[in-house]
Short mmCIF file of C-alpha atoms and ligand atoms in Angstrom, two decimals:
data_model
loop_
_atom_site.label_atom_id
_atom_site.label_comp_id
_atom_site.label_asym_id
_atom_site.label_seq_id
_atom_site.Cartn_x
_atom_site.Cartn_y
_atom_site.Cartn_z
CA UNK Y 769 10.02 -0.47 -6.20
CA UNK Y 770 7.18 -2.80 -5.85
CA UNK Y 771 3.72 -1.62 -6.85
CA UNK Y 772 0.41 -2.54 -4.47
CA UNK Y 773 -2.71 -1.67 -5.54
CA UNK Y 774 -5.00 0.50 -2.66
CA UNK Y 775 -8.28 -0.64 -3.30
CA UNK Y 776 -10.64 -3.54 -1.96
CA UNK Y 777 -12.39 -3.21 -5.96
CA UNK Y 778 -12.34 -7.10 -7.07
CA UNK Y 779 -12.66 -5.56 -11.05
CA UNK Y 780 -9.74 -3.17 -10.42
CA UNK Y 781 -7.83 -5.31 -8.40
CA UNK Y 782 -7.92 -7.68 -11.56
CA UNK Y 783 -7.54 -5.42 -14.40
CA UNK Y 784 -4.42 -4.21 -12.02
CA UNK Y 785 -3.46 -7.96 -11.78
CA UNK Y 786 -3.77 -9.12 -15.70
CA UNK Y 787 -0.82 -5.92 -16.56
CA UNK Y 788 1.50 -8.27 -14.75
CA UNK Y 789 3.21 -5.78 -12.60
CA UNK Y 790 1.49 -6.06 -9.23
CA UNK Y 791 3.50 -7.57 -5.85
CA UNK Y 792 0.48 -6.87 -3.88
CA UNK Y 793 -2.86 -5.26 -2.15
CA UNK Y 794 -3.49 -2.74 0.58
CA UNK Y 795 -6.99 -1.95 1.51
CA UNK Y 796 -8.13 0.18 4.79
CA UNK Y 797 -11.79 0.41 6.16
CA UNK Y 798 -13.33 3.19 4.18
CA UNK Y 799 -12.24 1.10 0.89
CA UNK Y 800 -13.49 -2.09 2.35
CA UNK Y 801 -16.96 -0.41 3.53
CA UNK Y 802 -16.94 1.54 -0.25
CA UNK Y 803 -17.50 -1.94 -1.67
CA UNK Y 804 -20.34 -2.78 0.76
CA UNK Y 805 -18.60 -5.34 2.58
CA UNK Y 806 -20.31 -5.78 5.73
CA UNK Y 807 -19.47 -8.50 8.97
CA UNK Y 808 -16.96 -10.11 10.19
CA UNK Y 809 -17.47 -13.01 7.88
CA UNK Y 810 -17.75 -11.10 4.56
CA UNK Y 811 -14.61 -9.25 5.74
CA UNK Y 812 -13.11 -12.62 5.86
CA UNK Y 813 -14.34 -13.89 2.77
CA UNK Y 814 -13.58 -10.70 0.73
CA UNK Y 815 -9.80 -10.61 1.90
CA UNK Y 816 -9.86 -14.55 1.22
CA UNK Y 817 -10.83 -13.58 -2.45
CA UNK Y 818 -8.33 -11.10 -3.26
CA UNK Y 819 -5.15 -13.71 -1.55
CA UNK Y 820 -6.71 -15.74 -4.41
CA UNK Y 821 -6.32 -13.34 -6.97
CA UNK Y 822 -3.05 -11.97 -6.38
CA UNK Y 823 0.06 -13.80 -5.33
CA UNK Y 824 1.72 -11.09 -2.78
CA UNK Y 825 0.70 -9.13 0.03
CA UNK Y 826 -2.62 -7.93 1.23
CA UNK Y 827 -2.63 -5.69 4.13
CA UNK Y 828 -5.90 -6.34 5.99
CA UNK Y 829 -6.38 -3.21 8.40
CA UNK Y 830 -7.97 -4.05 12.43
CA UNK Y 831 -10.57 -2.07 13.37
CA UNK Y 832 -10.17 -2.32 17.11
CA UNK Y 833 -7.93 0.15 19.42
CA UNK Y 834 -6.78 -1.31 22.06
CA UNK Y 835 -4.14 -3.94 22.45
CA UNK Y 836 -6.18 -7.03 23.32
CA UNK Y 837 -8.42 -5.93 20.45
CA UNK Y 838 -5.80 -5.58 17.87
CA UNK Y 839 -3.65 -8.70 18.58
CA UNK Y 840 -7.39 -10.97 18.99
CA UNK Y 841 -7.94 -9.21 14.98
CA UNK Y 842 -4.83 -9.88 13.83
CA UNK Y 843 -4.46 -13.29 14.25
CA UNK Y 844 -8.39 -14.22 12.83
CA UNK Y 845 -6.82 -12.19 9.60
CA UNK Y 846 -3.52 -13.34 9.96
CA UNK Y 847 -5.31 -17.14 9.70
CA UNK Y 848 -7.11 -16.40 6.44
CA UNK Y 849 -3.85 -16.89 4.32
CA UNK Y 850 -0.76 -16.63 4.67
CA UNK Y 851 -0.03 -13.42 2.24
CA UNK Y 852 -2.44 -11.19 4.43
CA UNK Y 853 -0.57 -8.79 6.67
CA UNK Y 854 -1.80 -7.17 9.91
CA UNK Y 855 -2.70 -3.67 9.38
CA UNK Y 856 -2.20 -1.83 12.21
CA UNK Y 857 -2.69 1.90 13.45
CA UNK Y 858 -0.10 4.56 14.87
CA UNK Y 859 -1.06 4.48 18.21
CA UNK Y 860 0.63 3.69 20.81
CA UNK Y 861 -1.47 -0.10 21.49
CA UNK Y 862 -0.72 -0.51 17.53
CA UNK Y 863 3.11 -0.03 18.63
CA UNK Y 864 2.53 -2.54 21.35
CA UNK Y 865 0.44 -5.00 19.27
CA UNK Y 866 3.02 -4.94 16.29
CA UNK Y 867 5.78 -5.89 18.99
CA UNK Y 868 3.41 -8.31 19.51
CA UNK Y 869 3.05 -9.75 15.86
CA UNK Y 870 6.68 -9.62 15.44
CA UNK Y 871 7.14 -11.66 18.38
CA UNK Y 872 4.93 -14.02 17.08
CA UNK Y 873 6.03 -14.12 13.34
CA UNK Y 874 2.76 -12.07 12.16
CA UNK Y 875 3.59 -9.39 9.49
CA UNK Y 876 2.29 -6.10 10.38
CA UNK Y 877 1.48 -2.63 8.04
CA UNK Y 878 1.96 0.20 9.99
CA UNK Y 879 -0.61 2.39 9.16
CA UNK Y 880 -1.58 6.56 9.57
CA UNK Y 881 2.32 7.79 9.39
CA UNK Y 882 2.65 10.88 9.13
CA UNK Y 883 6.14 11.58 10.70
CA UNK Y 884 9.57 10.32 10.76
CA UNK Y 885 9.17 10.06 14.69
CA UNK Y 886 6.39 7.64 14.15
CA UNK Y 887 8.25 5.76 11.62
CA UNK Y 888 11.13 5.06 13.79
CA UNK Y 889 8.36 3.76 16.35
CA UNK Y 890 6.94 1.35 13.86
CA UNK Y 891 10.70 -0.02 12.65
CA UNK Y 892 11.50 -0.44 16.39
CA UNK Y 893 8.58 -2.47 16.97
CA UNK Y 894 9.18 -4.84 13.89
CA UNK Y 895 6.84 -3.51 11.36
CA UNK Y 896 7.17 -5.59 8.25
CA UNK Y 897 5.61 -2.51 6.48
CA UNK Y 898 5.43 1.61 7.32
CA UNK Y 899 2.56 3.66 5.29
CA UNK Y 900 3.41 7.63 5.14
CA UNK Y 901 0.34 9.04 3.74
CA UNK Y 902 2.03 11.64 1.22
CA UNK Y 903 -1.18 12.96 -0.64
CA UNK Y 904 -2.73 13.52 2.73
CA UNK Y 905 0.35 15.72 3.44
CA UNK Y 906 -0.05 17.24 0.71
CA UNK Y 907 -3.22 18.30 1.03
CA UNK Y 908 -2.03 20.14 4.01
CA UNK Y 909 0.63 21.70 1.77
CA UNK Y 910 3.28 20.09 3.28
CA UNK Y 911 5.81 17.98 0.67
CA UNK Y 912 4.45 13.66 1.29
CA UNK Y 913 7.48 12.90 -1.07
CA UNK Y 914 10.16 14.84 1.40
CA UNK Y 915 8.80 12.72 4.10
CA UNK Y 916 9.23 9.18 2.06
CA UNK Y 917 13.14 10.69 1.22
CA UNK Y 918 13.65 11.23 5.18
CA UNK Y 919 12.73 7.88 6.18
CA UNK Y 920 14.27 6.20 3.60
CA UNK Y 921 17.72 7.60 4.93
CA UNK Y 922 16.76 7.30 8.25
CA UNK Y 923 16.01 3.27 7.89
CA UNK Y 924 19.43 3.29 5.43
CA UNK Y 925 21.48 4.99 8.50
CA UNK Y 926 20.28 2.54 10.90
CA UNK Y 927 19.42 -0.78 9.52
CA UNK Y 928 15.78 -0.82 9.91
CA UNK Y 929 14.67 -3.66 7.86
CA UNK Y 930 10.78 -2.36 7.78
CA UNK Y 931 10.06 -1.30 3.86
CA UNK Y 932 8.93 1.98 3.41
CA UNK Y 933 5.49 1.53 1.43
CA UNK Y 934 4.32 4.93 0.22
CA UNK Y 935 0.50 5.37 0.51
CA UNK Y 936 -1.98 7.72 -0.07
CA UNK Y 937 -0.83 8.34 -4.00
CA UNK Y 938 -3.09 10.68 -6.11
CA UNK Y 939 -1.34 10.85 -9.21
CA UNK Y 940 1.19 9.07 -11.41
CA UNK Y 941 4.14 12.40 -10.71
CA UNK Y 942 3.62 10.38 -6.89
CA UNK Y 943 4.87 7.32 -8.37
CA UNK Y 944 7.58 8.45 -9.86
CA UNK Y 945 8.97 10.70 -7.20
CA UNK Y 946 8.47 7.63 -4.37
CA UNK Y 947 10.13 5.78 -7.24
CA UNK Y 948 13.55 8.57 -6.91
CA UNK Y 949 13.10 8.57 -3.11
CA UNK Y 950 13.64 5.45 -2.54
CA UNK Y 951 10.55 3.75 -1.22
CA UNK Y 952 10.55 0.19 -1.63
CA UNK Y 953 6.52 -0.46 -2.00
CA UNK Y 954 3.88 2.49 -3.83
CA UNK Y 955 0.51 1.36 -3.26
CA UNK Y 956 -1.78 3.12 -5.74
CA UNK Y 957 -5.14 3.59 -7.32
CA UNK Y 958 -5.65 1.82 -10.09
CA UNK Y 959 -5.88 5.30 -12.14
CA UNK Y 960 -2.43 6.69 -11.22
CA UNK Y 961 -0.90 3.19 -12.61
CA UNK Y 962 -2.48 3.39 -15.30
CA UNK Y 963 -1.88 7.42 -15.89
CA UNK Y 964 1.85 6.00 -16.58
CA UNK Y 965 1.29 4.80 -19.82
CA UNK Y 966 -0.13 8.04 -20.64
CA UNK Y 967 2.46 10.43 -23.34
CA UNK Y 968 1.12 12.34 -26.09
CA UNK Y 969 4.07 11.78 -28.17
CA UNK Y 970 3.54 7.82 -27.69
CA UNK Y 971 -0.07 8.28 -29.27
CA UNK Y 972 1.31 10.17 -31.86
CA UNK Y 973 4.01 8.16 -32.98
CA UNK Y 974 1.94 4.89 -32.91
CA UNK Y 975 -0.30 7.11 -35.02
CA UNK Y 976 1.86 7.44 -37.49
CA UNK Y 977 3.73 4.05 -37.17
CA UNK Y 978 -0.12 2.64 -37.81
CA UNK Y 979 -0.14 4.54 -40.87
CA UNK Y 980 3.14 3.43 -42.41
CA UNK Y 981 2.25 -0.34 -41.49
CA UNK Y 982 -0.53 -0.11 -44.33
CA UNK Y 983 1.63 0.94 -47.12
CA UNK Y 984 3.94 -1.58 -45.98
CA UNK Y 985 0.50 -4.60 -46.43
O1 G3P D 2185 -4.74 2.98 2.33
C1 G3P D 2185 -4.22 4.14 2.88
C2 G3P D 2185 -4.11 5.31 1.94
O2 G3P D 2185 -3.55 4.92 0.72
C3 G3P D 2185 -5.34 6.16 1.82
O3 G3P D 2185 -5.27 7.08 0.75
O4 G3P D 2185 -6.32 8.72 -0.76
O5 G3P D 2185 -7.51 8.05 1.36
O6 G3P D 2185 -5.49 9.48 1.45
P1 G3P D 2185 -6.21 8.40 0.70
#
């Protein structure tokens, strides 16, 4: 499972970076604007920045609706670099507008999933990526995880070659059940990768190992 990192944070984005074990970067509007990022040509610059810093995927999400709007987005964000991919929303001009991108050799996030229905959708229309939101379904006391397992068959069953990227994560227990469901991408906050390392019985035992080492100096 590869592991994204869901922020548009340059410092967390890095510290995510230096572990080593990040394949790439999704960011969506409401991260972007939390980091004060403002016009189309900071937008630009920002997602230019973080290609720079990370050598893998960065989902850059539209912010127009319609299908004229979308595909006229896409390729300005497409053209930054060539790791950023086309974030797109679940509605019915994103389906169209992916289609498009596909078409056209653009790689495309599918964005606001929230059903196998509209997963199938986005694998029909070429979507390089699909994002279920699981903690959002979750929060609606529905199982997220149960709906990464379902569409991980479903793509098995019928070839779909768009990778299941699991979004929305709150907490490392996310990480590791996407990890047994079979979702090929988790992107995360930089606290639930890091909530991995966490095991009381490592910081014992390192404790104690710390101990040992100076009787052994
Ligand atoms: O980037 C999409 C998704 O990960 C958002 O997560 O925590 O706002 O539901 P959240």
């Amino acid at each position: 499972m590869k592991f994204f990192i869901d922020t548009a944070n340059l410092a967390q984005i890095q510290e995510a970076n230096d572990l080593g074990i990040l394949d790439g970067v999704t960011t969506n509007p409401t991260l972007m604007a939390k980091e004060g990022i403002k016009g189309t040509e900071a937008i630009a610059a920002h997602y230019k920045t973080i290609c720079e810093m990370v050598d893998g995927p960065v989902s850059a999400e539209v912010l127009g609706t319609t299908f004229e709007g979308i595909v006229e987005e896409g390729k300005n964000l497409a053209a930054i670099h060539p790791n950023i991919v086309v974030k797109v929303p679940m509605i019915k001009d994103g389906i169209k507008a992916i289609k498009w991108f596909t078409d056209h050799g653009i790689k495309t996030n599918c964005t606001l999933v929230f059903s196998a229905g509209q997963a199938i959708l986005a694998a029909k229309a070429g979507a390089t990526f699909v994002s279920p939101f699981i903690g959002r379904i979750d929060d609606g006391s529905w199982d997220g995880v149960q709906l990464i397992e379902q569409i991980v068959n479903i793509y098995n069953t019928q070839g779909y070659m768009t990778e299941v990227l699991a979004a929305s994560i709150r907490n490392p227990l996310h990480i590791v059940r996407c990890a047994e469901a079979g979702a090929d991408v988790c992107t995360c906050p930089l606290s639930s990768i890091l909530g991995l390392l966490k095991h009381p019985l490592t910081d014992i035992g390192l404790q104690q190992f710390l101990t040992d080492a100076k009787a052994m100096q």
